[in-house]
PDB file of C-alpha atoms in Angstrom:
ATOM      1  CA  MET A   1     -57.533 -28.941 -24.500  1.00  0.00           C
ATOM      2  CA  GLY A   2     -58.212 -25.250 -25.169  1.00  0.00           C
ATOM      3  CA  GLU A   3     -56.665 -22.784 -27.562  1.00  0.00           C
ATOM      4  CA  ASN A   4     -54.628 -21.083 -24.830  1.00  0.00           C
ATOM      5  CA  ILE A   5     -53.990 -23.881 -22.341  1.00  0.00           C
ATOM      6  CA  HIS A   6     -52.497 -27.242 -23.182  1.00  0.00           C
ATOM      7  CA  LEU A   7     -52.021 -30.586 -21.446  1.00  0.00           C
ATOM      8  CA  GLU A   8     -49.052 -32.742 -22.366  1.00  0.00           C
ATOM      9  CA  LYS A   9     -48.777 -36.139 -20.713  1.00  0.00           C
ATOM     10  CA  ASN A  10     -45.758 -38.377 -20.210  1.00  0.00           C
ATOM     11  CA  VAL A  11     -43.134 -35.661 -20.673  1.00  0.00           C
ATOM     12  CA  ALA A  12     -41.289 -37.930 -18.249  1.00  0.00           C
ATOM     13  CA  ASP A  13     -42.513 -41.174 -16.715  1.00  0.00           C
ATOM     14  CA  GLY A  14     -45.745 -40.320 -14.925  1.00  0.00           C
ATOM     15  CA  VAL A  15     -45.346 -36.540 -15.373  1.00  0.00           C
ATOM     16  CA  ALA A  16     -47.791 -34.222 -17.153  1.00  0.00           C
ATOM     17  CA  VAL A  17     -47.347 -30.545 -18.001  1.00  0.00           C
ATOM     18  CA  ILE A  18     -50.133 -27.949 -18.039  1.00  0.00           C
ATOM     19  CA  ARG A  19     -48.929 -25.097 -20.245  1.00  0.00           C
ATOM     20  CA  LEU A  20     -50.499 -21.622 -20.191  1.00  0.00           C
ATOM     21  CA  ASP A  21     -50.096 -20.225 -23.699  1.00  0.00           C
ATOM     22  CA  ARG A  22     -51.837 -16.945 -24.433  1.00  0.00           C
ATOM     23  CA  PRO A  23     -49.706 -14.215 -26.004  1.00  0.00           C
ATOM     24  CA  LYS A  24     -48.370 -11.891 -24.859  1.00  0.00           C
ATOM     25  CA  VAL A  25     -48.285 -12.419 -21.100  1.00  0.00           C
ATOM     26  CA  ASN A  26     -50.684 -15.339 -20.506  1.00  0.00           C
ATOM     27  CA  ALA A  27     -53.532 -13.145 -19.249  1.00  0.00           C
ATOM     28  CA  LEU A  28     -56.055 -15.587 -17.811  1.00  0.00           C
ATOM     29  CA  SER A  29     -59.413 -15.365 -19.572  1.00  0.00           C
ATOM     30  CA  SER A  30     -62.626 -16.944 -18.315  1.00  0.00           C
ATOM     31  CA  ASP A  31     -62.349 -19.551 -21.059  1.00  0.00           C
ATOM     32  CA  MET A  32     -58.804 -20.445 -19.960  1.00  0.00           C
ATOM     33  CA  MET A  33     -59.931 -20.975 -16.386  1.00  0.00           C
ATOM     34  CA  ARG A  34     -62.812 -23.183 -17.492  1.00  0.00           C
ATOM     35  CA  ASP A  35     -60.373 -25.150 -19.629  1.00  0.00           C
ATOM     36  CA  LEU A  36     -58.063 -25.491 -16.623  1.00  0.00           C
ATOM     37  CA  HIS A  37     -60.960 -26.952 -14.649  1.00  0.00           C
ATOM     38  CA  ALA A  38     -61.626 -29.463 -17.434  1.00  0.00           C
ATOM     39  CA  ILE A  39     -57.947 -30.447 -17.533  1.00  0.00           C
ATOM     40  CA  CYS A  40     -57.946 -30.976 -13.775  1.00  0.00           C
ATOM     41  CA  ASP A  41     -61.086 -33.104 -14.013  1.00  0.00           C
ATOM     42  CA  GLU A  42     -59.280 -35.276 -16.566  1.00  0.00           C
ATOM     43  CA  LEU A  43     -56.117 -35.571 -14.483  1.00  0.00           C
ATOM     44  CA  ALA A  44     -58.034 -36.351 -11.297  1.00  0.00           C
ATOM     45  CA  VAL A  45     -59.059 -39.751 -12.697  1.00  0.00           C
ATOM     46  CA  ASP A  46     -55.807 -40.474 -14.564  1.00  0.00           C
ATOM     47  CA  ASP A  47     -53.896 -43.150 -12.661  1.00  0.00           C
ATOM     48  CA  THR A  48     -50.971 -43.000 -15.095  1.00  0.00           C
ATOM     49  CA  THR A  49     -50.131 -39.380 -14.218  1.00  0.00           C
ATOM     50  CA  ARG A  50     -48.525 -39.085 -10.795  1.00  0.00           C
ATOM     51  CA  ALA A  51     -47.070 -35.566 -10.869  1.00  0.00           C
ATOM     52  CA  VAL A  52     -48.004 -32.353 -12.709  1.00  0.00           C
ATOM     53  CA  VAL A  53     -45.994 -29.263 -13.672  1.00  0.00           C
ATOM     54  CA  VAL A  54     -47.792 -25.978 -14.417  1.00  0.00           C
ATOM     55  CA  THR A  55     -45.831 -23.536 -16.578  1.00  0.00           C
ATOM     56  CA  GLY A  56     -46.308 -20.440 -18.682  1.00  0.00           C
ATOM     57  CA  GLY A  57     -43.216 -21.075 -20.761  1.00  0.00           C
ATOM     58  CA  ARG A  58     -39.923 -19.209 -20.894  1.00  0.00           C
ATOM     59  CA  ASN A  59     -41.139 -15.601 -20.693  1.00  0.00           C
ATOM     60  CA  ASN A  60     -44.004 -15.308 -18.198  1.00  0.00           C
ATOM     61  CA  PHE A  61     -46.012 -17.599 -15.962  1.00  0.00           C
ATOM     62  CA  ALA A  62     -49.171 -15.459 -16.062  1.00  0.00           C
ATOM     63  CA  ALA A  63     -49.554 -11.721 -15.618  1.00  0.00           C
ATOM     64  CA  GLY A  64     -53.038 -11.948 -14.104  1.00  0.00           C
ATOM     65  CA  ALA A  65     -56.659 -12.200 -15.120  1.00  0.00           C
ATOM     66  CA  ASP A  66     -57.785 -10.726 -18.431  1.00  0.00           C
ATOM     67  CA  ILE A  67     -58.705  -7.210 -17.284  1.00  0.00           C
ATOM     68  CA  SER A  68     -60.466  -6.512 -20.605  1.00  0.00           C
ATOM     69  CA  GLU A  69     -63.367  -8.615 -19.280  1.00  0.00           C
ATOM     70  CA  PHE A  70     -63.819  -6.420 -16.200  1.00  0.00           C
ATOM     71  CA  PRO A  71     -65.535  -3.254 -17.552  1.00  0.00           C
ATOM     72  CA  SER A  72     -68.757  -5.170 -18.172  1.00  0.00           C
ATOM     73  CA  PHE A  73     -68.883  -6.666 -14.663  1.00  0.00           C
ATOM     74  CA  THR A  74     -71.526  -5.794 -12.113  1.00  0.00           C
ATOM     75  CA  ALA A  75     -71.126  -6.696  -8.444  1.00  0.00           C
ATOM     76  CA  GLU A  76     -73.116  -9.857  -9.148  1.00  0.00           C
ATOM     77  CA  THR A  77     -71.259 -10.970 -12.274  1.00  0.00           C
ATOM     78  CA  ALA A  78     -67.907 -10.151 -10.646  1.00  0.00           C
ATOM     79  CA  GLN A  79     -68.769 -12.492  -7.796  1.00  0.00           C
ATOM     80  CA  GLN A  80     -69.779 -15.163 -10.304  1.00  0.00           C
ATOM     81  CA  PHE A  81     -66.416 -14.738 -12.052  1.00  0.00           C
ATOM     82  CA  SER A  82     -64.604 -15.056  -8.724  1.00  0.00           C
ATOM     83  CA  ASN A  83     -66.541 -18.212  -7.862  1.00  0.00           C
ATOM     84  CA  MET A  84     -65.724 -19.729 -11.259  1.00  0.00           C
ATOM     85  CA  PHE A  85     -62.042 -18.820 -10.897  1.00  0.00           C
ATOM     86  CA  ASN A  86     -61.964 -20.321  -7.409  1.00  0.00           C
ATOM     87  CA  ASP A  87     -63.700 -23.508  -8.525  1.00  0.00           C
ATOM     88  CA  SER A  88     -60.972 -24.021 -11.126  1.00  0.00           C
ATOM     89  CA  LEU A  89     -58.186 -23.445  -8.617  1.00  0.00           C
ATOM     90  CA  LEU A  90     -59.796 -25.737  -6.058  1.00  0.00           C
ATOM     91  CA  ALA A  91     -59.824 -28.415  -8.756  1.00  0.00           C
ATOM     92  CA  LEU A  92     -56.103 -27.785  -9.276  1.00  0.00           C
ATOM     93  CA  GLU A  93     -55.329 -27.720  -5.557  1.00  0.00           C
ATOM     94  CA  ASN A  94     -57.253 -30.940  -4.929  1.00  0.00           C
ATOM     95  CA  LEU A  95     -55.589 -32.985  -7.660  1.00  0.00           C
ATOM     96  CA  PRO A  96     -54.343 -36.268  -6.161  1.00  0.00           C
ATOM     97  CA  GLN A  97     -51.019 -35.816  -7.950  1.00  0.00           C
ATOM     98  CA  VAL A  98     -48.105 -33.764  -6.633  1.00  0.00           C
ATOM     99  CA  THR A  99     -48.221 -30.389  -8.419  1.00  0.00           C
ATOM    100  CA  ILE A 100     -45.380 -27.937  -9.098  1.00  0.00           C
ATOM    101  CA  SER A 101     -45.507 -24.453 -10.630  1.00  0.00           C
ATOM    102  CA  ALA A 102     -42.480 -23.393 -12.692  1.00  0.00           C
ATOM    103  CA  ILE A 103     -42.479 -19.582 -12.556  1.00  0.00           C
ATOM    104  CA  ASN A 104     -40.588 -17.629 -15.188  1.00  0.00           C
ATOM    105  CA  GLY A 105     -41.133 -13.884 -15.502  1.00  0.00           C
ATOM    106  CA  PHE A 106     -44.299 -12.524 -13.923  1.00  0.00           C
ATOM    107  CA  ALA A 107     -46.795 -14.398 -11.743  1.00  0.00           C
ATOM    108  CA  LEU A 108     -49.168 -11.579 -10.851  1.00  0.00           C
ATOM    109  CA  GLY A 109     -52.742 -11.448  -9.628  1.00  0.00           C
ATOM    110  CA  GLY A 110     -54.518 -14.483 -10.997  1.00  0.00           C
ATOM    111  CA  GLY A 111     -51.154 -15.860 -12.080  1.00  0.00           C
ATOM    112  CA  LEU A 112     -49.910 -15.878  -8.492  1.00  0.00           C
ATOM    113  CA  GLU A 113     -53.220 -17.422  -7.466  1.00  0.00           C
ATOM    114  CA  VAL A 114     -52.708 -20.300  -9.897  1.00  0.00           C
ATOM    115  CA  ALA A 115     -49.180 -20.819  -8.586  1.00  0.00           C
ATOM    116  CA  VAL A 116     -50.123 -20.897  -4.906  1.00  0.00           C
ATOM    117  CA  ALA A 117     -52.823 -23.484  -5.637  1.00  0.00           C
ATOM    118  CA  THR A 118     -50.080 -26.011  -6.445  1.00  0.00           C
ATOM    119  CA  ASP A 119     -48.071 -27.981  -3.889  1.00  0.00           C
ATOM    120  CA  PHE A 120     -44.722 -26.378  -4.703  1.00  0.00           C
ATOM    121  CA  ARG A 121     -43.431 -23.335  -6.556  1.00  0.00           C
ATOM    122  CA  MET A 122     -40.033 -23.146  -8.270  1.00  0.00           C
ATOM    123  CA  ILE A 123     -39.068 -19.695  -9.547  1.00  0.00           C
ATOM    124  CA  ALA A 124     -36.531 -18.306 -11.998  1.00  0.00           C
ATOM    125  CA  GLU A 125     -33.903 -15.881 -10.737  1.00  0.00           C
ATOM    126  CA  ASP A 126     -35.674 -13.063 -12.587  1.00  0.00           C
ATOM    127  CA  GLY A 127     -39.171 -14.126 -11.514  1.00  0.00           C
ATOM    128  CA  ARG A 128     -41.573 -11.616  -9.962  1.00  0.00           C
ATOM    129  CA  MET A 129     -44.709 -12.331  -7.926  1.00  0.00           C
ATOM    130  CA  GLY A 130     -47.439 -10.071  -6.638  1.00  0.00           C
ATOM    131  CA  VAL A 131     -51.122  -9.332  -6.189  1.00  0.00           C
ATOM    132  CA  PRO A 132     -51.461  -5.810  -7.649  1.00  0.00           C
ATOM    133  CA  GLU A 133     -55.271  -5.727  -7.731  1.00  0.00           C
ATOM    134  CA  ILE A 134     -55.417  -2.943  -5.112  1.00  0.00           C
ATOM    135  CA  GLN A 135     -53.940  -0.617  -7.747  1.00  0.00           C
ATOM    136  CA  LEU A 136     -57.127  -1.187  -9.783  1.00  0.00           C
ATOM    137  CA  GLY A 137     -59.383  -0.577  -6.793  1.00  0.00           C
ATOM    138  CA  LEU A 138     -59.862  -4.327  -6.351  1.00  0.00           C
ATOM    139  CA  ILE A 139     -58.751  -7.206  -4.156  1.00  0.00           C
ATOM    140  CA  PRO A 140     -57.606 -10.660  -5.274  1.00  0.00           C
ATOM    141  CA  GLY A 141     -60.581 -12.786  -6.298  1.00  0.00           C
ATOM    142  CA  GLY A 142     -59.040 -16.208  -6.901  1.00  0.00           C
ATOM    143  CA  GLY A 143     -58.082 -17.222  -3.383  1.00  0.00           C
ATOM    144  CA  GLY A 144     -55.050 -14.943  -3.176  1.00  0.00           C
ATOM    145  CA  THR A 145     -55.951 -13.385   0.179  1.00  0.00           C
ATOM    146  CA  GLN A 146     -56.418 -16.834   1.686  1.00  0.00           C
ATOM    147  CA  ARG A 147     -53.662 -19.033   0.252  1.00  0.00           C
ATOM    148  CA  LEU A 148     -51.021 -16.305   0.419  1.00  0.00           C
ATOM    149  CA  ALA A 149     -51.753 -15.750   4.121  1.00  0.00           C
ATOM    150  CA  ARG A 150     -51.442 -19.480   4.756  1.00  0.00           C
ATOM    151  CA  LEU A 151     -48.130 -19.675   2.900  1.00  0.00           C
ATOM    152  CA  ALA A 152     -46.341 -16.477   3.864  1.00  0.00           C
ATOM    153  CA  GLY A 153     -48.175 -15.499   7.044  1.00  0.00           C
ATOM    154  CA  VAL A 154     -50.798 -12.858   7.658  1.00  0.00           C
ATOM    155  CA  THR A 155     -48.406  -9.894   7.906  1.00  0.00           C
ATOM    156  CA  MET A 156     -46.622 -10.626   4.624  1.00  0.00           C
ATOM    157  CA  ALA A 157     -49.930 -11.301   2.873  1.00  0.00           C
ATOM    158  CA  LYS A 158     -51.347  -7.984   4.095  1.00  0.00           C
ATOM    159  CA  ASP A 159     -48.199  -6.179   2.956  1.00  0.00           C
ATOM    160  CA  MET A 160     -48.445  -7.633  -0.548  1.00  0.00           C
ATOM    161  CA  VAL A 161     -52.228  -7.268  -0.887  1.00  0.00           C
ATOM    162  CA  TYR A 162     -52.478  -3.772   0.633  1.00  0.00           C
ATOM    163  CA  SER A 163     -49.551  -2.350  -1.373  1.00  0.00           C
ATOM    164  CA  GLY A 164     -49.828  -4.330  -4.603  1.00  0.00           C
ATOM    165  CA  ARG A 165     -46.035  -4.457  -4.754  1.00  0.00           C
ATOM    166  CA  HIS A 166     -44.072  -7.172  -6.546  1.00  0.00           C
ATOM    167  CA  VAL A 167     -41.583  -9.418  -4.767  1.00  0.00           C
ATOM    168  CA  GLY A 168     -38.515 -10.911  -6.396  1.00  0.00           C
ATOM    169  CA  ALA A 169     -37.299 -14.480  -6.203  1.00  0.00           C
ATOM    170  CA  GLU A 170     -35.144 -14.034  -3.098  1.00  0.00           C
ATOM    171  CA  GLU A 171     -37.903 -12.341  -1.103  1.00  0.00           C
ATOM    172  CA  ALA A 172     -40.419 -14.947  -2.238  1.00  0.00           C
ATOM    173  CA  LEU A 173     -38.079 -17.695  -1.037  1.00  0.00           C
ATOM    174  CA  ALA A 174     -37.390 -15.981   2.284  1.00  0.00           C
ATOM    175  CA  ASN A 175     -41.145 -15.751   2.924  1.00  0.00           C
ATOM    176  CA  LYS A 176     -41.829 -19.375   1.946  1.00  0.00           C
ATOM    177  CA  ILE A 177     -43.900 -18.475  -1.112  1.00  0.00           C
ATOM    178  CA  VAL A 178     -41.537 -20.518  -3.293  1.00  0.00           C
ATOM    179  CA  SER A 179     -39.313 -23.476  -2.467  1.00  0.00           C
ATOM    180  CA  SER A 180     -36.334 -22.938  -4.793  1.00  0.00           C
ATOM    181  CA  ILE A 181     -34.697 -20.513  -7.260  1.00  0.00           C
ATOM    182  CA  HIS A 182     -33.266 -21.534 -10.649  1.00  0.00           C
ATOM    183  CA  ASP A 183     -31.565 -20.234 -13.764  1.00  0.00           C
ATOM    184  CA  PRO A 184     -34.376 -19.134 -16.121  1.00  0.00           C
ATOM    185  CA  ASP A 185     -33.164 -21.412 -18.909  1.00  0.00           C
ATOM    186  CA  GLU A 186     -33.018 -24.422 -16.595  1.00  0.00           C
ATOM    187  CA  LEU A 187     -36.228 -23.895 -14.633  1.00  0.00           C
ATOM    188  CA  GLN A 188     -38.628 -26.047 -16.624  1.00  0.00           C
ATOM    189  CA  ASP A 189     -36.243 -28.989 -16.823  1.00  0.00           C
ATOM    190  CA  ALA A 190     -35.623 -28.685 -13.082  1.00  0.00           C
ATOM    191  CA  ALA A 191     -39.362 -28.684 -12.376  1.00  0.00           C
ATOM    192  CA  ILE A 192     -39.935 -31.733 -14.566  1.00  0.00           C
ATOM    193  CA  ALA A 193     -37.022 -33.526 -12.892  1.00  0.00           C
ATOM    194  CA  LYS A 194     -38.446 -32.753  -9.444  1.00  0.00           C
ATOM    195  CA  ALA A 195     -41.890 -33.922 -10.567  1.00  0.00           C
ATOM    196  CA  ALA A 196     -40.358 -37.145 -11.900  1.00  0.00           C
ATOM    197  CA  GLN A 197     -38.930 -37.844  -8.442  1.00  0.00           C
ATOM    198  CA  TYR A 198     -42.393 -37.588  -6.919  1.00  0.00           C
ATOM    199  CA  ALA A 199     -43.861 -39.674  -9.740  1.00  0.00           C
ATOM    200  CA  THR A 200     -41.854 -42.669  -8.507  1.00  0.00           C
ATOM    201  CA  GLY A 201     -43.189 -42.236  -4.969  1.00  0.00           C
ATOM    202  CA  PRO A 202     -45.769 -44.398  -3.233  1.00  0.00           C
ATOM    203  CA  ALA A 203     -49.538 -44.110  -3.295  1.00  0.00           C
ATOM    204  CA  ALA A 204     -49.157 -42.701   0.226  1.00  0.00           C
ATOM    205  CA  LEU A 205     -48.298 -39.327  -1.351  1.00  0.00           C
ATOM    206  CA  ARG A 206     -51.999 -39.001  -2.202  1.00  0.00           C
ATOM    207  CA  MET A 207     -52.967 -39.740   1.387  1.00  0.00           C
ATOM    208  CA  ALA A 208     -50.371 -37.289   2.721  1.00  0.00           C
ATOM    209  CA  LYS A 209     -51.684 -34.520   0.466  1.00  0.00           C
ATOM    210  CA  ARG A 210     -55.275 -35.197   1.469  1.00  0.00           C
ATOM    211  CA  ALA A 211     -54.428 -35.221   5.169  1.00  0.00           C
ATOM    212  CA  ILE A 212     -52.588 -31.889   4.977  1.00  0.00           C
ATOM    213  CA  LEU A 213     -55.186 -30.088   2.831  1.00  0.00           C
ATOM    214  CA  ASP A 214     -58.206 -31.348   4.757  1.00  0.00           C
ATOM    215  CA  GLY A 215     -56.550 -30.891   8.135  1.00  0.00           C
ATOM    216  CA  LEU A 216     -55.689 -27.231   7.544  1.00  0.00           C
ATOM    217  CA  ALA A 217     -59.356 -26.282   7.710  1.00  0.00           C
ATOM    218  CA  LEU A 218     -60.020 -28.130  10.981  1.00  0.00           C
ATOM    219  CA  PRO A 219     -59.225 -27.783  14.681  1.00  0.00           C
ATOM    220  CA  LEU A 220     -56.269 -29.966  15.664  1.00  0.00           C
ATOM    221  CA  GLY A 221     -58.410 -32.545  17.445  1.00  0.00           C
ATOM    222  CA  GLU A 222     -60.423 -33.143  14.277  1.00  0.00           C
ATOM    223  CA  ALA A 223     -57.440 -32.826  11.946  1.00  0.00           C
ATOM    224  CA  VAL A 224     -55.558 -35.701  13.581  1.00  0.00           C
ATOM    225  CA  LYS A 225     -58.612 -37.887  12.974  1.00  0.00           C
ATOM    226  CA  VAL A 226     -58.334 -37.051   9.271  1.00  0.00           C
ATOM    227  CA  GLU A 227     -54.674 -38.042   9.462  1.00  0.00           C
ATOM    228  CA  ALA A 228     -55.594 -41.324  11.165  1.00  0.00           C
ATOM    229  CA  GLU A 229     -58.116 -42.062   8.414  1.00  0.00           C
ATOM    230  CA  GLN A 230     -55.529 -41.474   5.696  1.00  0.00           C
ATOM    231  CA  PHE A 231     -52.906 -43.440   7.658  1.00  0.00           C
ATOM    232  CA  GLY A 232     -55.294 -46.370   7.686  1.00  0.00           C
ATOM    233  CA  ALA A 233     -55.966 -45.982   3.967  1.00  0.00           C
ATOM    234  CA  CYS A 234     -52.255 -46.500   3.270  1.00  0.00           C
ATOM    235  CA  PHE A 235     -52.572 -50.082   4.485  1.00  0.00           C
ATOM    236  CA  ALA A 236     -55.000 -50.846   1.661  1.00  0.00           C
ATOM    237  CA  THR A 237     -52.295 -50.090  -0.946  1.00  0.00           C
ATOM    238  CA  ASP A 238     -49.804 -52.396  -2.620  1.00  0.00           C
ATOM    239  CA  ASP A 239     -47.099 -49.812  -1.980  1.00  0.00           C
ATOM    240  CA  CYS A 240     -47.518 -50.037   1.780  1.00  0.00           C
ATOM    241  CA  ARG A 241     -47.036 -53.794   1.715  1.00  0.00           C
ATOM    242  CA  THR A 242     -44.046 -53.388  -0.606  1.00  0.00           C
ATOM    243  CA  GLY A 243     -42.499 -50.642   1.497  1.00  0.00           C
ATOM    244  CA  VAL A 244     -42.891 -52.407   4.838  1.00  0.00           C
ATOM    245  CA  GLN A 245     -41.536 -55.684   3.475  1.00  0.00           C
ATOM    246  CA  SER A 246     -38.606 -53.937   1.803  1.00  0.00           C
ATOM    247  CA  PHE A 247     -37.754 -52.109   5.028  1.00  0.00           C
ATOM    248  CA  MET A 248     -37.833 -55.315   7.039  1.00  0.00           C
ATOM    249  CA  GLU A 249     -35.650 -57.170   4.553  1.00  0.00           C
ATOM    250  CA  ASN A 250     -33.349 -54.486   3.111  1.00  0.00           C
ATOM    251  CA  GLY A 251     -33.553 -51.395   5.304  1.00  0.00           C
ATOM    252  CA  PRO A 252     -34.958 -47.937   4.467  1.00  0.00           C
ATOM    253  CA  GLY A 253     -35.096 -46.315   1.053  1.00  0.00           C
ATOM    254  CA  LYS A 254     -34.809 -49.476  -1.051  1.00  0.00           C
ATOM    255  CA  ALA A 255     -38.436 -50.060  -2.093  1.00  0.00           C
ATOM    256  CA  THR A 256     -39.678 -49.631  -5.660  1.00  0.00           C
ATOM    257  CA  PHE A 257     -43.252 -48.370  -5.694  1.00  0.00           C
ATOM    258  CA  SER A 258     -46.001 -48.850  -8.265  1.00  0.00           C
ATOM    259  CA  GLY A 259     -48.248 -45.979  -7.180  1.00  0.00           C
ATOM    260  CA  ARG A 260     -51.011 -48.425  -6.279  1.00  0.00           C
TER     261      ARG A 260
END
């Protein structure tokens, strides 16, 4: 796709990998974020891809935005950059596929913001996460203050944002920022294997994701109506018919789904 971000499809059945690849530490440039948006636009209409892994490779996930762009910013252009960055991460967050970040090394600043825009985060034992922007006289500008608070709670988010400190894998797991910890050399394979499990799931995964994401922004009374709408949409899928029939005839957990 772009020089520093790559899309590889069918690394396993129905699984694609988005790879951040900008030496030395995958600093996220404006061009990379625009390319990420374009990749997400492509994946959003790709019915053959049913799960996506985001990775920075063996050494680092992403050490943040490209700070070399910042000296030229004014208040206005900085806000435009933040809006562009957020648009790209909303495109990632809203992908219909299940998304997993595989975090080796550092996921800092914009790198953490990319990771928390995916459904799940799997981290290496030596992984480090943080939002150190306060040390530059800044705050996170790619949704970090918002998604981190929703994941880890307001107090933990304030601690990380106000101090700029890094958290290790164990602390990230304890605070629900990540879902599992892995050997660094086995992380990517583990993430692809987990994605492959979701790739065999029913079309209802898309409805479940939509219900959760849309419902989070609504009062409960309105959110359950969103859930009801997505529940109804399941009954228009082949997988629902297959799953119900299989349950009636063979019991739970025996259905083979097509993703349609």
